[in-house]
Short mmCIF file of C-alpha atoms in Angstrom, two decimals:
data_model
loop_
_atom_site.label_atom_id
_atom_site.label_comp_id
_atom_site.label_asym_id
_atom_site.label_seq_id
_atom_site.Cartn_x
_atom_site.Cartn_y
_atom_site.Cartn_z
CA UNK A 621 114.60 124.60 49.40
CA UNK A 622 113.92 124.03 53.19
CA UNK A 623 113.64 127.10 55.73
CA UNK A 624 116.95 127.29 58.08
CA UNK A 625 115.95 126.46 61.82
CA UNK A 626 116.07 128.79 64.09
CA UNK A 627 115.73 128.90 67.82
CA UNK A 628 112.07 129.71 67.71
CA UNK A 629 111.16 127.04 66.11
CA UNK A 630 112.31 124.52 69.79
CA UNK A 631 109.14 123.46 70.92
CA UNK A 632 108.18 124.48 74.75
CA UNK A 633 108.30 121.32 75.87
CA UNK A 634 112.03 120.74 74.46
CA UNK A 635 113.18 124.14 76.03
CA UNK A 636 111.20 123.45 79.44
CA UNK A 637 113.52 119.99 79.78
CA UNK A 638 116.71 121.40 79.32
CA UNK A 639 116.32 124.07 81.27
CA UNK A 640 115.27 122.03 84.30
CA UNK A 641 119.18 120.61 83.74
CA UNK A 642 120.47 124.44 84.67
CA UNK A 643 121.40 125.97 87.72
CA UNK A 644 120.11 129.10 89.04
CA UNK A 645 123.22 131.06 87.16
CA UNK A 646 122.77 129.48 83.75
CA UNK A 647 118.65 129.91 84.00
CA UNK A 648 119.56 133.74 84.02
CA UNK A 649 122.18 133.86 81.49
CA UNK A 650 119.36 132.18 78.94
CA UNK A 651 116.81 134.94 79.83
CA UNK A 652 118.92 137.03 77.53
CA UNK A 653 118.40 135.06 74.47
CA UNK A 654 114.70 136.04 73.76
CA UNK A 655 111.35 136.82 75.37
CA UNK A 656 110.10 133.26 75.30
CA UNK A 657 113.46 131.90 76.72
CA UNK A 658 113.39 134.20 79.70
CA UNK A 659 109.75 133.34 80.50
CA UNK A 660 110.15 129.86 80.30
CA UNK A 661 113.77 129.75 82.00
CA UNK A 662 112.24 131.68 85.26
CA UNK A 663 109.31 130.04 85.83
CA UNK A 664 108.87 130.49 90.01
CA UNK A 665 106.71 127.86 90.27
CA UNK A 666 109.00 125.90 89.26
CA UNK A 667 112.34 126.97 91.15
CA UNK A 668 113.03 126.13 94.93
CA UNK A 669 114.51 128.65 97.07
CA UNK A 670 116.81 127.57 99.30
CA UNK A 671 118.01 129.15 102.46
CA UNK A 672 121.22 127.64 104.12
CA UNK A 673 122.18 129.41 107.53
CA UNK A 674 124.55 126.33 108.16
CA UNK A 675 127.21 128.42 107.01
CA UNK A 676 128.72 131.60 108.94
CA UNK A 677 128.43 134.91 107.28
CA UNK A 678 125.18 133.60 105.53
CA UNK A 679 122.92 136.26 107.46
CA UNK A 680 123.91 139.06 105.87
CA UNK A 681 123.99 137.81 102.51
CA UNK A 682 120.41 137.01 102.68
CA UNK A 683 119.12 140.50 104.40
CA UNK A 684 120.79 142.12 101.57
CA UNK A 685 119.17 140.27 98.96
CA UNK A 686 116.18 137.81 99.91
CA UNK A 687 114.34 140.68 101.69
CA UNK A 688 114.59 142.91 99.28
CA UNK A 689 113.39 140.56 96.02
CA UNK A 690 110.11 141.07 94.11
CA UNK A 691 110.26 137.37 93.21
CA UNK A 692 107.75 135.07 94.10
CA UNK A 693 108.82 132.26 95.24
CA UNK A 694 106.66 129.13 95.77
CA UNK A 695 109.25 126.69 97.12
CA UNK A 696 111.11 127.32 99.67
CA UNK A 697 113.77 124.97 101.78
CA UNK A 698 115.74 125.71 104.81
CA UNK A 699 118.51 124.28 106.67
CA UNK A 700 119.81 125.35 109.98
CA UNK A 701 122.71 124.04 112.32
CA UNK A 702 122.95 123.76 116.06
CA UNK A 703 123.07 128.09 116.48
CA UNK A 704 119.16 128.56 116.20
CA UNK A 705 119.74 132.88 116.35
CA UNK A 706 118.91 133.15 112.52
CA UNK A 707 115.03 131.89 113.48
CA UNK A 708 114.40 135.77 113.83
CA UNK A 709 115.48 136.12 109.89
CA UNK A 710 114.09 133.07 108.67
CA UNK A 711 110.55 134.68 109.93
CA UNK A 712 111.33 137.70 108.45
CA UNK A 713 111.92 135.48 105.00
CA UNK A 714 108.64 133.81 105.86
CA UNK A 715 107.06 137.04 105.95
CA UNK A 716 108.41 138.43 102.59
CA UNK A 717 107.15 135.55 100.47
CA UNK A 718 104.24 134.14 102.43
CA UNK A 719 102.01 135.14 99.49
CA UNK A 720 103.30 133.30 97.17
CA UNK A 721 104.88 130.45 99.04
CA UNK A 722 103.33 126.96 98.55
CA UNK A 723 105.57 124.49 99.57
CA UNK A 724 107.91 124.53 102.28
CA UNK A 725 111.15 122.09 104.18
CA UNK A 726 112.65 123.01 107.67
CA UNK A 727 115.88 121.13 107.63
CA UNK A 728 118.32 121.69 111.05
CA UNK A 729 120.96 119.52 112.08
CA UNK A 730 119.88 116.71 114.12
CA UNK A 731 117.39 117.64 116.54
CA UNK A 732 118.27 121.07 116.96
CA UNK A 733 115.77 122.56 120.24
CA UNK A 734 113.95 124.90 118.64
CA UNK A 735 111.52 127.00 120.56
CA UNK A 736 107.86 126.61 119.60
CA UNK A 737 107.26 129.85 119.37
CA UNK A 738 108.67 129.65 116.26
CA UNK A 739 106.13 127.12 114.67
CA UNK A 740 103.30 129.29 116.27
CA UNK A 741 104.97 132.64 114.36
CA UNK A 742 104.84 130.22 111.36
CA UNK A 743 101.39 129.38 111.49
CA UNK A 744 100.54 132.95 111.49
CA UNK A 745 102.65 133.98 108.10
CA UNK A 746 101.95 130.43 106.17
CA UNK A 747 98.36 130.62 105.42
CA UNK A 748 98.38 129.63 101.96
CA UNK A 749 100.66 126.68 102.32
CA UNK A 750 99.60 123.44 100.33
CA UNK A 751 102.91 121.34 101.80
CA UNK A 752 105.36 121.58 104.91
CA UNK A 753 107.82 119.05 105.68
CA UNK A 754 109.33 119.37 109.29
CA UNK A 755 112.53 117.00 110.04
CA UNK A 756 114.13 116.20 112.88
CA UNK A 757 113.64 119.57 114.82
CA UNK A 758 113.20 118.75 118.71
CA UNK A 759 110.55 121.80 119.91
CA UNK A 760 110.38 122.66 122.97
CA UNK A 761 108.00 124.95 124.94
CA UNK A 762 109.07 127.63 127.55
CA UNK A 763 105.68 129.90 126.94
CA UNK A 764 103.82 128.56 129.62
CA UNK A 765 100.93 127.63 127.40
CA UNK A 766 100.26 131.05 126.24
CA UNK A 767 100.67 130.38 121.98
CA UNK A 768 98.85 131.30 119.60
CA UNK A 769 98.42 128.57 116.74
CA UNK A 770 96.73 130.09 113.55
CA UNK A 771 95.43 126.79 111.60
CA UNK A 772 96.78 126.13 107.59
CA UNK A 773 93.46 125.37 106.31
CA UNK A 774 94.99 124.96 103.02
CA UNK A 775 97.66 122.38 103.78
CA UNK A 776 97.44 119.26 102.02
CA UNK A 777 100.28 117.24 102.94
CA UNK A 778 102.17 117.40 106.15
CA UNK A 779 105.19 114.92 107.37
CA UNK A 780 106.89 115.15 110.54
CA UNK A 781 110.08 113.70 112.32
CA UNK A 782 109.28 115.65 115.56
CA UNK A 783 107.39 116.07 118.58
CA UNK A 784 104.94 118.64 117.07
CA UNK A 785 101.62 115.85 117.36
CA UNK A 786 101.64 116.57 121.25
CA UNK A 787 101.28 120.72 121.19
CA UNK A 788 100.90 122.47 124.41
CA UNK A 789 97.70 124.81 125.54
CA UNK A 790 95.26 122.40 124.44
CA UNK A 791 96.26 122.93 120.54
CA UNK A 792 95.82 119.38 118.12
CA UNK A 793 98.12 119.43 115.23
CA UNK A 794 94.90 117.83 113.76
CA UNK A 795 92.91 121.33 114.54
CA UNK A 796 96.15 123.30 113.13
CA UNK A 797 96.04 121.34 110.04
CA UNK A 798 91.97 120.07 108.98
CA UNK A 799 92.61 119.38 105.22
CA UNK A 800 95.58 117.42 104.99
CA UNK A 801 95.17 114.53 102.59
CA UNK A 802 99.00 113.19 102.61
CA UNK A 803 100.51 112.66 106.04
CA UNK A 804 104.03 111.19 106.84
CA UNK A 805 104.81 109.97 110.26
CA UNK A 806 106.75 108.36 112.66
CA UNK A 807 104.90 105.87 115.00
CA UNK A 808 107.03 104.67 118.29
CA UNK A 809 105.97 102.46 121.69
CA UNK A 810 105.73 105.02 123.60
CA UNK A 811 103.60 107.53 122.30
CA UNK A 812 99.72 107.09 120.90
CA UNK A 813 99.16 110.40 119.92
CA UNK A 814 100.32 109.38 116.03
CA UNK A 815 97.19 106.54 116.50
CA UNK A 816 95.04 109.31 117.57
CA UNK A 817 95.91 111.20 114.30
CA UNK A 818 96.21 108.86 111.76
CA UNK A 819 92.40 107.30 112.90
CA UNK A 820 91.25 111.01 112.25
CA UNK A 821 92.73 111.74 109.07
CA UNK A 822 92.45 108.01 107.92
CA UNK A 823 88.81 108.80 106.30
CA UNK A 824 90.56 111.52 104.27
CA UNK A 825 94.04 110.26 103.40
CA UNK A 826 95.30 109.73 99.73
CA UNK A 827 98.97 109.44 100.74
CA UNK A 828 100.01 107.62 103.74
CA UNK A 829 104.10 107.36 105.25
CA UNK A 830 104.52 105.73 108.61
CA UNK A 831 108.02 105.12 109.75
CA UNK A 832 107.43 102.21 112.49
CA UNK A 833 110.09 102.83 115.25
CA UNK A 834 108.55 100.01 116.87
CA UNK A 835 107.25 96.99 115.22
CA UNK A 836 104.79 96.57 117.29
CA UNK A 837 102.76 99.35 116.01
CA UNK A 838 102.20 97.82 112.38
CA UNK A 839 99.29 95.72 112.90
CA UNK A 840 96.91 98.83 114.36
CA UNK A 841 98.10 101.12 111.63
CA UNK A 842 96.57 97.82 109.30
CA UNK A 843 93.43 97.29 110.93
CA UNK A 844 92.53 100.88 110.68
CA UNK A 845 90.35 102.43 107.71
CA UNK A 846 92.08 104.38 104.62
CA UNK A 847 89.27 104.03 102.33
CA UNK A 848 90.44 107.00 100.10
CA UNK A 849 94.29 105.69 99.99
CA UNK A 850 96.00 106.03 96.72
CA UNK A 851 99.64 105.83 97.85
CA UNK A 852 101.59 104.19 100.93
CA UNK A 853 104.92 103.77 101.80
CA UNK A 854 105.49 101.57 105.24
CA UNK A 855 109.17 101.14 107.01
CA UNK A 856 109.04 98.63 108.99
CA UNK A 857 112.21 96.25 108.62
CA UNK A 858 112.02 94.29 111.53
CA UNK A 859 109.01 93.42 110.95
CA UNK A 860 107.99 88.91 110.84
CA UNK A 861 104.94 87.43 109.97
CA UNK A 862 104.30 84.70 112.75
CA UNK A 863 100.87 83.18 112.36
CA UNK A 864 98.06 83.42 110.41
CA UNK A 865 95.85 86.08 112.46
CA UNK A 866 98.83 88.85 111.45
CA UNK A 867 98.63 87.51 107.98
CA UNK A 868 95.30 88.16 107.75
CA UNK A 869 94.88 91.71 109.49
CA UNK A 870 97.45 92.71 106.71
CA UNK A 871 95.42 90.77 103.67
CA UNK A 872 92.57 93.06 104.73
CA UNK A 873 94.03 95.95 104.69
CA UNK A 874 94.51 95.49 101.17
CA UNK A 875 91.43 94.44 100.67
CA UNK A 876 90.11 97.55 101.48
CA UNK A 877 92.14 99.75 99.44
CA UNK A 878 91.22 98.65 95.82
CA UNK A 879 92.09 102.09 94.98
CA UNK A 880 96.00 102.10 95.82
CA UNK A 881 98.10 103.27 92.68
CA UNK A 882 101.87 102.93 94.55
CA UNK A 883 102.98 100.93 97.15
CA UNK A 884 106.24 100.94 98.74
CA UNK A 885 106.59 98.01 101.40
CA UNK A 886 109.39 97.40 103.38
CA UNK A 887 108.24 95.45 105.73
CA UNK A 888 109.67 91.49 104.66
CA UNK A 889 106.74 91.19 102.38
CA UNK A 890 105.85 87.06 102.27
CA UNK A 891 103.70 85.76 98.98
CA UNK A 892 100.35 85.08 100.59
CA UNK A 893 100.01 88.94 101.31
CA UNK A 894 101.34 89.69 97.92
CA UNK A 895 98.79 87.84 96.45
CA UNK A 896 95.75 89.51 98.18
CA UNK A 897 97.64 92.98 97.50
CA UNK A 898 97.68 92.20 93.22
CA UNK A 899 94.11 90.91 93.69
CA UNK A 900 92.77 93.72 95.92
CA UNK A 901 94.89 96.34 94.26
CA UNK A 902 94.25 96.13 90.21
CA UNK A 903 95.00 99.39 89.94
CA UNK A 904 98.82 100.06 91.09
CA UNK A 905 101.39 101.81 88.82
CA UNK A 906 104.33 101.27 91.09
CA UNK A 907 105.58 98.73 93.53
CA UNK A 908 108.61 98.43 95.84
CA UNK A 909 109.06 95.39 97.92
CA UNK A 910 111.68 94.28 100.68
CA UNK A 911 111.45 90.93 101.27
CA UNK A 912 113.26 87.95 102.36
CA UNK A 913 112.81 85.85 98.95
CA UNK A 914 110.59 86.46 95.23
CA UNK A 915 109.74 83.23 95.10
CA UNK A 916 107.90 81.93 91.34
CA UNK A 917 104.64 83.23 92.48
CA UNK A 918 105.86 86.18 93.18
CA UNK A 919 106.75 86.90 90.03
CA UNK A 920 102.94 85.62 88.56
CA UNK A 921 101.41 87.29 91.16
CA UNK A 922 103.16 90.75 89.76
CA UNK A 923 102.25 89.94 86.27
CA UNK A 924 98.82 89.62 87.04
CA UNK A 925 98.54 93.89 88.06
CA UNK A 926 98.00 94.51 84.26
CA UNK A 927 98.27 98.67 85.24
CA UNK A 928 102.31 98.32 86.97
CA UNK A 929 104.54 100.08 85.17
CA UNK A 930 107.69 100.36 88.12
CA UNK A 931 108.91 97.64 90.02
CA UNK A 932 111.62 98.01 92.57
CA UNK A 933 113.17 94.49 94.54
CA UNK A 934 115.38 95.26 97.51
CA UNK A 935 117.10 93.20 100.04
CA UNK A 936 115.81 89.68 98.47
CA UNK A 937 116.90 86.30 97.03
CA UNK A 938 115.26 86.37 93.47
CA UNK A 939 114.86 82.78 92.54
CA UNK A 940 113.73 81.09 89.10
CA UNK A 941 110.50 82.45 87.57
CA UNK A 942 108.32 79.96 85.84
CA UNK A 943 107.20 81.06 82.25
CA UNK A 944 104.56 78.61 81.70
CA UNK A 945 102.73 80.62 84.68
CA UNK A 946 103.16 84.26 84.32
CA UNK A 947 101.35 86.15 81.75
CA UNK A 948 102.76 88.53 79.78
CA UNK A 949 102.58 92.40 81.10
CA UNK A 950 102.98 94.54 78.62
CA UNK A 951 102.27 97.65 80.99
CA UNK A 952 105.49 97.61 82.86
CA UNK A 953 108.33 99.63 81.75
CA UNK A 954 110.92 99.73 84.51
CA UNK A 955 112.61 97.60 86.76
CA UNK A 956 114.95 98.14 89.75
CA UNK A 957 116.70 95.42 91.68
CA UNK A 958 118.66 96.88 94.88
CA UNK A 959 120.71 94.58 96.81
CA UNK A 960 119.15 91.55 95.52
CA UNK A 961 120.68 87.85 95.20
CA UNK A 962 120.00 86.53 91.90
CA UNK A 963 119.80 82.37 91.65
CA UNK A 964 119.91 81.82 87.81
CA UNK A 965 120.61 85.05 85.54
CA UNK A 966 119.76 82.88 82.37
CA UNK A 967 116.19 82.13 83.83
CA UNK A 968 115.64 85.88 84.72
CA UNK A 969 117.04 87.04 81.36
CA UNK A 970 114.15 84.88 79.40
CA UNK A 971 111.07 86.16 81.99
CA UNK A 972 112.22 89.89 81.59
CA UNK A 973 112.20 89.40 77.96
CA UNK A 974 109.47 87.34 77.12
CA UNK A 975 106.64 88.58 80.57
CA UNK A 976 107.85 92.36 79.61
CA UNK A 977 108.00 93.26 76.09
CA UNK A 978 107.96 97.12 76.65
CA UNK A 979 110.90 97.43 79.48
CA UNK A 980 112.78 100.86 79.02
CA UNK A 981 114.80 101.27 82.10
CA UNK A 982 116.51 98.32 83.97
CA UNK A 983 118.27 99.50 87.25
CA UNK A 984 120.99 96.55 88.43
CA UNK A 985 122.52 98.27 92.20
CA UNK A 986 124.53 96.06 94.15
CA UNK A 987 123.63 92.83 92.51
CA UNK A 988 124.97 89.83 93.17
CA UNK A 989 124.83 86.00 92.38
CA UNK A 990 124.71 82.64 93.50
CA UNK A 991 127.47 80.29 92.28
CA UNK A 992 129.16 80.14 88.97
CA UNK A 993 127.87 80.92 85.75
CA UNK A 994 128.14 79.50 82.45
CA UNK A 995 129.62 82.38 79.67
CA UNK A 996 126.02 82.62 78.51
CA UNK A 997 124.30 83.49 82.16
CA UNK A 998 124.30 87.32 82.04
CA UNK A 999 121.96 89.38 83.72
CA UNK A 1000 121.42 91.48 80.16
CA UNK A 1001 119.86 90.21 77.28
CA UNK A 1002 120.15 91.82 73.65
CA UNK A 1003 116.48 90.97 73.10
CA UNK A 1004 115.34 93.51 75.34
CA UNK A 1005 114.62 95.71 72.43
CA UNK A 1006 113.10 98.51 74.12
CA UNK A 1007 115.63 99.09 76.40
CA UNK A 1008 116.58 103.01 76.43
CA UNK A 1009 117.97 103.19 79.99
CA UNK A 1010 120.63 100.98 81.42
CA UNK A 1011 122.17 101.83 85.13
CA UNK A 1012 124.74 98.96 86.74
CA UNK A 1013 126.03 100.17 89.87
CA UNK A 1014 128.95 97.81 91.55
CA UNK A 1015 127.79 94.61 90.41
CA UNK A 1016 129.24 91.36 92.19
CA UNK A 1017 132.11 90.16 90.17
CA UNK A 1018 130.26 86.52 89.19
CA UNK A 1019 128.56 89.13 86.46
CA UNK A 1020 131.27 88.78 83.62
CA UNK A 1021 132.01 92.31 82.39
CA UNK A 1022 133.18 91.37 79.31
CA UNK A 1023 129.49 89.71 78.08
CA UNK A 1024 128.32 93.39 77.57
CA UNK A 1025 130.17 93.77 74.34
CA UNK A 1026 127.49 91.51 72.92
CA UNK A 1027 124.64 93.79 73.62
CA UNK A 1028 123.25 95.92 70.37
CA UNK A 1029 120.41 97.24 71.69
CA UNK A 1030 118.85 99.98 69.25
CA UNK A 1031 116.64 102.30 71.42
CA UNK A 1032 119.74 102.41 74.18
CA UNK A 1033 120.24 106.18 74.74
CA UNK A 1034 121.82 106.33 78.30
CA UNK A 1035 124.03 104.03 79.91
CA UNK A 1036 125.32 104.33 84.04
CA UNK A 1037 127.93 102.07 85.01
CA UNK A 1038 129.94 102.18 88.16
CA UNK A 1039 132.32 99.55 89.45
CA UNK A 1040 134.43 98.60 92.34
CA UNK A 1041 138.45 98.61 91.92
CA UNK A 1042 138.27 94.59 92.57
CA UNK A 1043 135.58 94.28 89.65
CA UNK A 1044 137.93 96.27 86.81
CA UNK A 1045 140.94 94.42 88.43
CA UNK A 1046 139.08 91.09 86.97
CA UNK A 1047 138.86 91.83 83.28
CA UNK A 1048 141.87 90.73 81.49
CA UNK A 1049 144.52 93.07 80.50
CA UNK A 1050 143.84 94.96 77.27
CA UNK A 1051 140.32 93.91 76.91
CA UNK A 1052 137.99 96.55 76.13
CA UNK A 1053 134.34 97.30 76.96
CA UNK A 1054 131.95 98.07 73.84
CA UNK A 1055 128.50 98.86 74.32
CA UNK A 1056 126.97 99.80 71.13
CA UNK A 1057 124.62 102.72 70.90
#
């Protein structure tokens, strides 16, 4: 006869998943179920604090309870709106968990003046911060010079919307912060202090995000040296490759960064550059591209990174992948395509089946196509036996609804679907939707 099954026989791991589905409230309410539950449910390296003086009559709340709590809190995010009075309490909050915090986000309303003071009061109570993430906060300086910046020697990854790269007094956010190895920036005309930085960190830098508010910054953040990089993530939309010296500043840059494991490029990626990036870059996990068009070497040119397991298509024409020349990746297990223009569904259905054997999740947002399709052109395919996650937000209304009631696919345990009024208004009256699971 078999033992009954009790609640202490849920593996960690199990309990540790659902409870990162609970609030705050519902965390606490399990802590009453057994030892190991409240342990595991509480974990506060795990939960984020978060601190929103956006809303009146939020002060007190917090002086009654934040500065009073023995918790230690690791995480901590804060948002502010245009009445900067609460910096005084936020400080105070600082103060009260600056031994255990780790990780830190400074959200205001957009470009709130805030004094820097504040930021030099934070430097003194955030020594043992590992990440700080500064948005849009506009700082301004009415000390005469006369700050005192205390540096966060254990930072490791710093990203800024803001003016703090040009501190007053002679103080160098790169003397503030000497250990960072993940840096997100913006990089505008008319400024070169973010050059200045980035060519001093660049020896050092594993993570890399520039936000190019000018496109004519994009080819000096490429010729410089990241020989360390293992992630980047470029915004640079307006961005045109016009000759062949441009083309090839970019080629080396990937040339020399054979140790890049994601990649997020949007910056109208072109297939010569793509090819020198899968060549140069054997090693990448994840890929994101914006580009005008995946042509059919695109598509061998990502079959040839044997280690990708993500790939994410935005803002492109996907045209008709040729079999005969892609290899089959057996490494890749998701795929998202975001605003893309599909040319032949049938032709895309055969290369994700046959050049991806193992694809779990397939992410269709905003998808549309060109033309008319025969009943058979559908952008799913029931041989895509390892499918387990299926998301279709607001397709165009050339995808025929009604083809999904031919999928069976047997590992298919979640299923997102979200459509327009004018897409349900095109399926005839009394026909159902059946998606077996």
């Amino acid at each position: 006869m078999s033992e009954e099954t009790t609640i202490d026989d849920l593996p960690e791991e199990m309990l540790e998943t659902i409870f990162t589905h609970l609030d705050l409230e519902d965390r606490k309410s399990v802590t009453a179920v057994c030892h190991r539950w409240s342990r595991l449910a509480l974990r506060w390296s795990e939960l984020q604090l978060e601190v929103d003086f956006r809303k009146c009559g939020t002060e007190e709340s917090y002086r009654r309870t934040l500065l009073v709590s023995q918790r230690p809190y690791r995480h901590l995010v804060c948002y502010f709106g245009y009445d900067y009075a609460v910096g005084d309490l936020l400080l105070y909050i600082l103060a009260k968990f600056s031994e255990s915090l780790e990780t830190m986000k400074l959200i205001p309303n957009q470009f709130v003046p805030v004094e820097l003071s504040f930021f030099a009061s934070l430097t003194k109570l955030s020594a043992n911060l590992k990440k700080l993430h500064i948005d849009a906060c506009n700082f301004r300086d009415n000390s005469d010079g006369g700050l005192e910046f205390h540096p966060l020697n254990n930072l490791q990854d710093l990203y800024l919307e803001n003016n703090l790269l040009d501190l007053s007094g002679g103080h160098d956010i790169r003397e503030l912060t000497p250990n960072i190895t993940a840096l997100h920036v913006q990089i505008s005309y008319y400024s070169d202090r973010p050059l200045h930085v980035l060519r001093h960190f660049g020896p050092r830098l594993k993570e890399l995000e520039v936000w190019f508010l000018s496109e004519d910054r994009f080819l000096e953040v490429c010729s410089m040296e990241f020989p360390c990089l293992r992630k980047i993530n470029f915004y640079c939309v307006d961005w045109i490759f016009q000759d062949g010296d441009t083309i090839q500043i970019v080629q080396q840059f990937f040339r020399k960064s054979p140790e890049l494991r994601e990649a997020t490029l949007r910056c109208n990626m072109i297939a010569p550059i793509l090819a020198d990036l899968a060549n140069s870059c054997q090693k990448l996990s994840f890929l994101c591209l914006s580009m005008e068009t995946v042509s059919a070497d695109c598509f061998r040119w990502f079959s040839s990174l044997q280690n990708l397991k993500s790939l994410r298509l935005e803002d492109a024409t996907i045209e008709s992948p040729n079999l005969e020349q892609c290899p089959t990746l057996s490494s890749l297990r998701k795929i998202s395509l975001y605003s893309v223009k599909i040319t032949n569904a049938l032709d895309l259905n055969h290369f994700l089946c046959r050049s991806f054997p193992a694809l779990s999740v397939l992410e269709l947002i905003n998808v549309t196509t060109c033309g008319s399709f025969l009943y058979d052109q559908v952008v799913l395919s029931c041989n895509m036996a390892q499918l387990e996650r299926l998301v279709l937000i607001e397709p165009d209304k050339s995808i025929n609804l009604m083809l999904f009631e031919y999928i069976d696919l047997p590992k298919l345990r979640e299923v997102k679907l979200k459509f327009k009024e004018s897409f349900l208004a095109s399926i005839p009256v009394g026909k159902q939707l059946r998606i077996h699971l």
